[in-house]
CSV table of C-alpha atoms and ligand atoms in Angstrom, one decimal:
chain,number,residue,atom,x,y,z
A,29,MET,CA,2.4,-104.2,115.9
A,30,ARG,CA,0.1,-104.7,113.1
A,31,GLU,CA,1.6,-102.8,111.4
A,32,ALA,CA,4.9,-104.5,111.9
A,33,LEU,CA,3.8,-107.4,111.2
A,34,ILE,CA,3.0,-106.3,108.3
A,35,LEU,CA,6.4,-105.4,107.2
A,36,ALA,CA,7.9,-108.6,108.9
A,37,ALA,CA,5.6,-110.5,106.4
A,38,ARG,CA,7.2,-109.5,103.9
A,39,GLY,CA,10.6,-112.3,104.3
A,40,ARG,CA,8.3,-115.0,104.5
A,41,GLY,CA,10.9,-117.6,101.7
A,42,TYR,CA,13.8,-114.7,101.9
A,43,VAL,CA,15.0,-115.5,105.8
A,44,GLU,CA,14.2,-118.7,106.3
A,45,PRO,CA,16.1,-120.9,107.9
A,46,ASN,CA,15.4,-117.4,110.1
A,47,PRO,CA,12.3,-115.9,112.1
A,48,MET,CA,10.8,-112.7,109.6
A,49,VAL,CA,11.2,-109.9,112.0
A,50,GLY,CA,9.2,-105.9,111.6
A,51,CYS,CA,10.1,-103.4,113.1
A,52,VAL,CA,8.0,-100.0,113.5
A,53,ILE,CA,10.1,-97.1,115.3
A,54,LEU,CA,7.6,-94.3,116.8
A,55,LYS,CA,8.0,-91.4,118.5
A,56,ALA,CA,5.9,-88.0,119.4
A,57,GLY,CA,2.6,-90.2,118.1
A,58,HIS,CA,4.9,-90.6,114.8
A,59,VAL,CA,5.8,-93.0,112.9
A,60,ILE,CA,9.7,-92.1,111.7
A,61,GLY,CA,11.3,-95.8,111.0
A,62,ARG,CA,10.3,-98.7,109.7
A,63,GLY,CA,11.9,-101.9,108.4
A,64,HIS,CA,12.0,-105.4,108.2
A,65,HIS,CA,14.7,-108.9,108.4
A,66,GLN,CA,14.8,-109.0,104.3
A,67,LYS,CA,17.5,-111.7,103.7
A,68,PHE,CA,18.7,-114.0,105.5
A,69,GLY,CA,22.4,-113.2,106.5
A,70,GLU,CA,21.7,-109.5,106.1
A,71,LEU,CA,20.4,-106.9,108.2
A,72,HIS,CA,17.5,-107.2,111.2
A,73,ALA,CA,14.5,-105.9,111.2
A,74,GLU,CA,16.1,-102.9,113.8
A,75,PRO,CA,19.3,-101.8,112.4
A,76,ASN,CA,17.1,-101.3,109.1
A,77,ALA,CA,14.3,-99.5,110.8
A,78,MET,CA,16.7,-97.1,112.4
A,79,ALA,CA,18.9,-96.2,109.4
A,80,SER,CA,15.2,-94.9,107.9
A,81,CYS,CA,14.2,-93.0,110.4
A,82,THR,CA,13.0,-89.4,109.3
A,83,GLU,CA,13.9,-87.8,112.8
A,84,ASP,CA,16.4,-88.9,115.2
A,85,PRO,CA,15.3,-92.3,117.3
A,86,ARG,CA,16.1,-90.6,120.6
A,87,GLY,CA,14.0,-90.7,123.4
A,88,ALA,CA,11.5,-93.1,120.9
A,89,THR,CA,9.8,-95.9,121.4
A,90,ALA,CA,10.7,-99.2,119.1
A,91,ILE,CA,8.0,-101.6,118.0
A,92,VAL,CA,9.4,-105.1,117.3
A,93,THR,CA,7.7,-108.6,116.7
A,94,LEU,CA,10.1,-110.2,118.0
A,95,GLU,CA,12.8,-109.9,122.0
A,96,PRO,CA,15.3,-108.0,119.8
A,97,CYS,CA,19.1,-110.2,119.8
A,98,CYS,CA,21.5,-109.6,122.1
A,99,HIS,CA,24.1,-112.9,120.9
A,100,THR,CA,27.6,-112.2,119.8
A,101,ASP,CA,29.3,-115.0,117.4
A,102,LYS,CA,26.8,-115.7,114.9
A,103,LYS,CA,26.3,-112.9,111.3
A,104,THR,CA,25.1,-109.6,112.3
A,105,PRO,CA,26.1,-107.4,114.9
A,106,PRO,CA,23.3,-107.7,118.1
A,107,CYS,CA,20.2,-105.2,118.2
A,108,VAL,CA,19.7,-105.1,122.1
A,109,PRO,CA,23.2,-102.9,121.8
A,110,SER,CA,22.4,-100.8,119.2
A,111,LEU,CA,18.4,-100.1,120.4
A,112,ILE,CA,21.1,-98.8,123.5
A,113,ARG,CA,22.8,-96.7,121.3
A,114,ALA,CA,21.0,-94.8,119.8
A,115,GLY,CA,18.8,-93.9,122.8
A,116,ILE,CA,15.9,-95.8,122.4
A,117,ALA,CA,13.6,-95.4,125.7
A,118,ARG,CA,11.0,-98.0,125.4
A,119,VAL,CA,10.3,-101.2,123.0
A,120,VAL,CA,7.6,-102.7,123.1
A,121,ILE,CA,8.1,-106.7,121.7
A,122,GLY,CA,5.7,-109.6,120.2
A,123,HIS,CA,6.7,-112.5,121.4
A,124,THR,CA,10.9,-114.2,123.3
A,125,ASP,CA,13.2,-115.3,121.1
A,126,PRO,CA,13.1,-119.2,121.1
A,127,ASN,CA,16.4,-119.1,120.5
A,128,PRO,CA,18.2,-119.9,123.6
A,129,GLN,CA,20.8,-117.9,123.2
A,130,VAL,CA,18.2,-115.1,123.6
A,131,SER,CA,15.1,-116.1,124.8
A,132,GLY,CA,15.0,-113.5,127.7
A,133,ASN,CA,18.2,-112.1,128.0
A,134,GLY,CA,17.1,-109.3,125.5
A,135,ILE,CA,14.9,-108.2,127.4
A,136,ALA,CA,16.7,-108.4,130.5
A,137,GLN,CA,19.9,-106.3,128.4
A,138,LEU,CA,17.3,-103.9,127.4
A,139,ARG,CA,15.6,-103.5,131.2
A,140,ALA,CA,19.3,-103.3,132.5
A,141,ALA,CA,20.3,-100.5,130.3
A,142,GLY,CA,17.1,-98.3,131.9
A,143,ILE,CA,14.8,-98.9,128.5
A,144,GLU,CA,11.2,-99.5,128.9
A,145,VAL,CA,10.3,-103.3,128.1
A,146,ILE,CA,6.3,-104.3,127.5
A,147,SER,CA,6.3,-107.8,126.0
A,148,ASP,CA,3.8,-110.5,124.8
A,149,VAL,CA,1.3,-107.7,122.6
A,150,MET,CA,0.0,-109.5,120.1
A,151,ASN,CA,1.9,-112.0,121.3
A,152,ALA,CA,-0.3,-115.3,119.9
A,153,GLN,CA,-1.0,-113.4,116.5
A,154,CYS,CA,3.1,-113.0,116.0
A,155,ARG,CA,4.2,-116.6,117.2
A,156,GLN,CA,1.7,-117.5,114.7
A,157,LEU,CA,3.7,-115.6,111.8
A,158,ASN,CA,7.0,-117.6,112.6
A,159,ALA,CA,5.2,-120.9,113.5
A,160,PRO,CA,8.4,-122.3,111.2
A,161,PHE,CA,10.7,-121.0,113.5
A,162,PHE,CA,9.2,-122.5,116.4
A,163,ALA,CA,9.1,-125.8,114.5
A,164,LEU,CA,13.0,-125.8,113.7
A,165,THR,CA,13.3,-124.0,116.5
A,166,GLN,CA,11.4,-126.1,119.4
A,167,PHE,CA,10.9,-129.1,117.9
A,168,ALA,CA,14.2,-130.2,115.7
A,169,ARG,CA,11.5,-130.2,112.4
A,170,PRO,CA,10.3,-128.6,109.8
A,171,TYR,CA,7.1,-127.2,109.6
A,172,VAL,CA,4.0,-129.5,107.9
A,173,THR,CA,2.4,-128.1,104.8
A,174,LEU,CA,-0.2,-130.6,102.8
A,175,LYS,CA,-1.3,-129.0,99.6
A,176,TRP,CA,-4.0,-130.7,97.4
A,177,ALA,CA,-6.6,-129.7,94.4
A,178,GLN,CA,-10.5,-131.4,94.9
A,179,SER,CA,-12.8,-132.1,92.3
A,180,ALA,CA,-16.5,-130.7,93.3
A,181,ASP,CA,-17.2,-134.4,93.5
A,182,GLY,CA,-13.8,-134.6,96.3
A,183,LEU,CA,-11.7,-136.4,94.9
A,184,MET,CA,-8.4,-136.0,94.1
A,185,GLY,CA,-7.5,-138.0,90.9
A,186,GLY,CA,-9.0,-140.8,88.4
A,187,ALA,CA,-9.5,-144.2,89.1
A,188,GLY,CA,-6.5,-146.2,90.1
A,189,ASN,CA,-4.8,-143.1,91.4
A,190,THR,CA,-4.1,-141.7,87.5
A,191,PRO,CA,-3.5,-138.3,87.4
A,192,ARG,CA,-6.0,-135.7,86.2
A,193,GLN,CA,-6.5,-131.4,86.2
A,194,ILE,CA,-8.8,-130.5,88.8
A,195,SER,CA,-6.5,-126.9,89.1
A,196,GLY,CA,-7.3,-124.3,87.2
A,197,SER,CA,-4.5,-121.8,85.6
A,198,GLU,CA,-5.0,-118.7,88.8
A,199,SER,CA,-4.4,-121.7,91.3
A,200,ASN,CA,-1.5,-123.7,89.6
A,201,ARG,CA,0.5,-120.2,89.2
A,202,PHE,CA,-0.3,-119.0,92.8
A,203,MET,CA,0.8,-123.0,93.9
A,204,HIS,CA,4.2,-122.3,92.2
A,205,MET,CA,4.8,-118.4,94.4
A,206,LEU,CA,4.3,-121.0,97.1
A,207,ARG,CA,6.4,-123.5,95.9
A,208,THR,CA,9.9,-121.0,95.4
A,209,ARG,CA,8.5,-119.7,99.2
A,210,CYS,CA,9.6,-123.7,100.7
A,211,ASP,CA,12.6,-125.2,101.6
A,212,ALA,CA,12.0,-128.7,100.2
A,213,ILE,CA,8.7,-129.8,98.7
A,214,ALA,CA,7.7,-133.5,99.4
A,215,VAL,CA,6.1,-136.1,97.1
A,216,SER,CA,4.9,-140.2,98.2
A,217,ALA,CA,7.1,-142.9,95.2
A,218,ASP,CA,3.3,-143.5,94.3
A,219,THR,CA,2.8,-139.8,92.9
A,220,VAL,CA,5.9,-140.1,90.7
A,221,ILE,CA,4.7,-143.3,89.4
A,222,ALA,CA,1.5,-141.6,88.6
A,223,ASP,CA,2.3,-138.3,88.0
A,224,ASP,CA,5.9,-138.1,87.4
A,225,PRO,CA,6.3,-134.5,88.2
A,226,MET,CA,9.1,-132.2,88.0
A,227,LEU,CA,8.2,-130.5,92.2
A,228,THR,CA,10.0,-127.2,90.3
A,229,PRO,CA,8.4,-123.6,90.7
A,230,ARG,CA,7.8,-122.7,87.3
A,231,ARG,CA,6.7,-119.5,85.4
A,232,VAL,CA,7.1,-117.3,88.6
A,233,PRO,CA,9.9,-114.5,89.7
A,234,ILE,CA,12.1,-117.4,92.0
A,235,ILE,CA,13.0,-116.6,95.7
A,236,ARG,CA,14.2,-120.2,96.3
A,237,THR,CA,14.5,-123.9,94.2
A,238,PRO,CA,13.1,-126.1,97.5
A,239,LEU,CA,14.6,-129.5,97.8
A,240,ARG,CA,13.1,-132.3,95.9
A,241,VAL,CA,11.4,-135.5,98.6
A,242,ILE,CA,10.5,-139.1,97.4
A,243,LEU,CA,9.1,-140.6,100.6
A,244,ASP,CA,9.4,-143.8,99.1
A,245,ALA,CA,9.6,-146.7,101.7
A,246,HIS,CA,10.2,-149.4,99.5
A,247,LEU,CA,12.4,-147.9,96.5
A,248,ARG,CA,10.2,-148.4,93.6
A,249,THR,CA,10.9,-144.9,92.1
A,250,PRO,CA,12.2,-145.7,88.4
A,251,PRO,CA,15.0,-144.0,87.3
A,252,THR,CA,13.6,-143.1,84.6
A,253,ALA,CA,11.7,-141.2,86.8
A,254,LYS,CA,12.2,-136.8,85.5
A,255,LEU,CA,13.2,-136.1,88.9
A,256,ILE,CA,15.9,-138.7,88.8
A,257,GLN,CA,17.4,-138.2,85.6
A,258,SER,CA,17.2,-134.4,86.3
A,259,ALA,CA,18.9,-134.8,90.1
A,260,ASP,CA,22.3,-134.2,89.3
A,261,ALA,CA,21.2,-130.8,87.8
A,262,SER,CA,19.0,-130.2,90.9
A,263,PRO,CA,18.9,-133.1,93.7
A,264,VAL,CA,16.3,-135.4,94.8
A,265,HIS,CA,16.1,-136.9,98.5
A,266,ILE,CA,15.1,-140.1,98.6
A,267,PHE,CA,13.5,-141.3,102.2
A,268,THR,CA,13.6,-145.4,102.3
A,269,THR,CA,13.2,-148.4,104.6
A,270,VAL,CA,16.1,-150.2,101.8
A,271,GLY,CA,19.4,-151.3,102.4
A,272,ASN,CA,22.0,-150.6,100.0
A,273,PRO,CA,19.9,-148.7,97.4
A,274,PRO,CA,21.6,-147.7,94.2
A,275,ASN,CA,24.0,-145.1,93.5
A,276,TRP,CA,22.0,-142.7,91.2
A,277,PRO,CA,23.9,-138.9,90.7
A,278,GLY,CA,22.4,-136.5,93.0
A,279,VAL,CA,20.4,-138.6,95.0
A,280,THR,CA,21.1,-139.3,98.3
A,281,PHE,CA,19.1,-142.2,100.1
A,282,HIS,CA,18.0,-141.5,103.9
A,283,GLN,CA,17.5,-144.6,105.6
A,284,THR,CA,14.9,-144.1,108.4
A,285,PRO,CA,12.6,-146.7,110.0
A,286,THR,CA,9.1,-148.3,109.6
A,287,ALA,CA,6.0,-147.4,111.5
A,288,ASP,CA,2.9,-150.4,110.8
A,289,GLY,CA,5.1,-151.4,107.7
A,290,HIS,CA,5.3,-147.5,106.5
A,291,LEU,CA,7.9,-145.0,106.9
A,292,ASP,CA,7.7,-143.1,110.1
A,293,LEU,CA,7.3,-140.1,109.5
A,294,ARG,CA,8.2,-138.3,112.5
A,295,SER,CA,11.9,-140.0,111.7
A,296,VAL,CA,11.4,-138.4,107.8
A,297,LEU,CA,10.7,-134.5,109.1
A,298,ARG,CA,13.5,-134.9,112.7
A,299,GLU,CA,15.4,-135.7,109.5
A,300,LEU,CA,14.7,-132.5,107.8
A,301,GLY,CA,14.9,-130.7,110.8
A,302,THR,CA,18.6,-131.5,110.9
A,303,MET,CA,19.1,-130.0,107.3
A,304,LYS,CA,18.1,-127.2,108.9
A,305,ILE,CA,14.5,-127.4,106.5
A,306,THR,CA,12.1,-124.8,108.0
A,307,HIS,CA,8.8,-125.0,105.4
A,308,LEU,CA,7.8,-128.8,104.5
A,309,LEU,CA,5.5,-128.4,101.7
A,310,ILE,CA,3.7,-131.5,100.9
A,311,GLU,CA,1.9,-132.8,97.6
A,312,PRO,CA,0.2,-135.5,99.0
A,313,GLY,CA,-2.2,-138.0,97.7
A,314,PRO,CA,-5.2,-139.6,99.5
A,315,ARG,CA,-3.0,-141.7,101.2
A,316,LEU,CA,-0.2,-139.7,102.3
A,317,ALA,CA,-2.4,-136.8,103.5
A,318,LYS,CA,-4.7,-138.8,105.4
A,319,ALA,CA,-1.3,-140.6,107.6
A,320,PHE,CA,0.2,-136.6,108.0
A,321,MET,CA,-3.0,-135.7,109.2
A,322,GLN,CA,-4.6,-139.5,111.2
A,323,GLN,CA,-0.8,-138.8,113.3
A,324,ASN,CA,-1.3,-134.9,114.2
A,325,LEU,CA,1.9,-134.2,111.7
A,326,ALA,CA,0.1,-131.1,109.6
A,327,ASP,CA,0.5,-128.2,110.4
A,328,ARG,CA,-1.4,-126.5,107.9
A,329,ILE,CA,-3.3,-127.8,105.0
A,330,TRP,CA,-4.7,-125.8,101.9
A,331,VAL,CA,-7.4,-126.7,99.5
A,332,ILE,CA,-7.7,-125.8,96.2
A,333,ARG,CA,-11.3,-126.5,95.7
A,334,SER,CA,-12.5,-126.9,91.8
A,335,PRO,CA,-16.1,-126.0,90.9
A,336,VAL,CA,-15.8,-129.0,88.0
A,337,PRO,CA,-16.7,-132.3,89.2
A,338,LEU,CA,-15.0,-135.3,88.0
A,339,HIS,CA,-17.7,-138.2,88.3
A,340,GLU,CA,-15.1,-141.0,88.4
A,341,THR,CA,-16.3,-144.2,90.7
A,342,LYS,CA,-13.5,-145.5,92.4
A,343,ALA,CA,-11.3,-142.8,92.5
A,344,PRO,CA,-9.4,-141.7,96.1
A,345,ALA,CA,-11.8,-139.5,98.0
A,346,ALA,CA,-9.6,-135.9,99.2
A,347,PRO,CA,-9.7,-136.3,103.0
A,348,ASP,CA,-12.0,-134.4,105.5
A,349,VAL,CA,-10.6,-131.3,107.1
A,350,PRO,CA,-11.7,-131.2,110.9
A,351,TYR,CA,-11.6,-127.6,111.7
A,352,PRO,CA,-12.6,-124.2,110.3
A,353,ALA,CA,-10.7,-122.3,107.9
A,354,ALA,CA,-8.3,-119.6,108.7
A,355,LEU,CA,-8.6,-117.7,104.9
A,356,CYS,CA,-10.6,-118.8,102.1
A,357,ARG,CA,-10.1,-117.2,98.6
A,358,ASP,CA,-11.0,-116.7,95.0
A,359,LEU,CA,-8.4,-118.2,93.3
A,360,GLY,CA,-9.9,-117.8,89.4
A,361,ILE,CA,-12.7,-120.3,88.9
A,362,ASP,CA,-11.0,-121.6,92.2
A,363,THR,CA,-10.6,-121.6,95.5
A,364,LEU,CA,-8.2,-121.5,98.2
A,365,SER,CA,-8.9,-122.6,102.0
A,366,GLU,CA,-6.4,-122.2,104.2
A,367,TYR,CA,-6.4,-124.6,107.6
A,368,LEU,CA,-4.1,-124.1,110.7
A,369,ASN,CA,-4.5,-127.6,112.9
A,370,PRO,CA,-5.5,-126.6,115.9
A,371,GLY,CA,-3.4,-129.9,117.0
A,372,SER,CA,-0.1,-128.3,116.4
A,373,GLU,CA,2.4,-128.0,118.6
A,374,VAL,CA,3.5,-124.4,117.6
A,375,PHE,CA,-0.8,-123.7,116.8
A,376,PHE,CA,-1.0,-120.0,118.7
A,377,ALA,CA,-4.1,-118.0,116.7
A,378,ASN,CA,-6.4,-119.4,113.2
A,379,ALA,CA,-4.4,-116.3,112.2
A,380,ALA,CA,-4.3,-116.2,107.8
A,381,SER,CA,-0.9,-116.5,107.1
A,382,PRO,CA,1.0,-114.4,104.3
A,383,GLU,CA,1.7,-116.4,101.7
A,384,SER,CA,-1.7,-117.3,101.8
A,385,GLN,CA,-2.9,-113.7,100.8
A,386,LEU,CA,-0.5,-112.8,98.4
B,9,AOF,C1,16.6,-109.8,115.9
B,9,AOF,N1,15.9,-109.1,114.3
B,9,AOF,O1,15.4,-109.5,112.6
B,9,AOF,C2,16.4,-111.4,113.9
B,9,AOF,C3,16.0,-111.6,114.8
B,9,AOF,O2,22.6,-114.6,112.1
B,9,AOF,P1,22.4,-113.8,112.4
B,9,AOF,O3,23.2,-112.3,113.1
B,9,AOF,O4,21.1,-112.8,111.5
B,9,AOF,O5,20.9,-114.1,113.6
B,9,AOF,C4,20.1,-114.4,113.9
B,9,AOF,C5,19.3,-114.7,114.9
B,9,AOF,O6,18.8,-113.0,116.0
B,9,AOF,C6,18.7,-115.5,115.0
B,9,AOF,O7,18.6,-116.9,114.9
B,9,AOF,C7,17.3,-115.4,115.7
B,9,AOF,O8,17.3,-115.7,116.8
B,9,AOF,C8,17.7,-113.3,115.9
B,9,AOF,N2,16.2,-113.2,114.5
B,9,AOF,N3,16.1,-110.8,116.0
B,9,AOF,O9,16.9,-109.0,116.8
B,9,AOF,C9,15.7,-109.8,113.5
B,9,AOF,N4,15.2,-111.7,112.6
B,10,ZN,ZN1,18.6,-108.7,115.9
């Protein structure tokens, strides 16, 4: 199962909104096949593993991180009938599929065919790997990651929200690798005004181009912002409470209710869920970061810490993250810490995510 998990993790960024799945086939104590779900719409882990078998899989054990699918009326043929046809004797499963069309039916069909099924093996780790899939299928919202860089003295920028280069070149390259594995990147209007960002992945192999999102309750985004000027080529979505928004090419406005005078973040997430956004990366300033954390809406936090202090008074301080890190690693002269929110409804194990180990 440990090996199947490693195989599954190769799918991050390629398979969403599907889950990542890995499969290892064992016969007489030897691995005879390996596979994973490589790309959305393409073959599942089990047929890939069976196609790679170096021996006839009849009588073999298939170890799969996710319950094999049994439903039809979808992009690929169901895996349960192909496991039965191949004569697999035993299936070991990490977690049941939260997809209501499968959810235990895959296991029932395998058993009905006389196949031995052992389920929930390394269950918490397998579910943690697919926490974003659980967020979307069970809670109809994306998995939310906050990412920020902070100086040695804990600052996220200069006084008055002025931008400062805090992270080094290796951290920046790493962040672009993470961006291209997300479905959407969101910033506040404050960040648009202060930094004028593009929010595109750059200087790394492009896996997917995330949707660009601005959280802008009072519609303060200037039409001259790079995001708006480039919206024709790469769409931008603005969540606002303002009615009758302007007609900007490539920009979609989402009318959003308020909560305490701010955008209602739960409504934002619900709307992004209807758009099948699985991974939402937020690149917040201190105010937005605190709002997501206080409302328990951040599933994961990445903090890049620079060894260099900014020494600025009146500059915004980064929030404290009140839970233990799942991973700490060097990125050039900086360090990256990954925190999984144990209070998240899709927290299953404090296991580092595959993209943080790229
Ligand atoms: C598996 N093995 O590797 C994956 C499964 O549209 P399709 O045909 O790709 O089916 C997608 C659904 O199949 C997805 O929502 C989930 O329930 C399941 N994913 N199942 O047996 C796999 N990726
Ligand atoms: Zn399948």
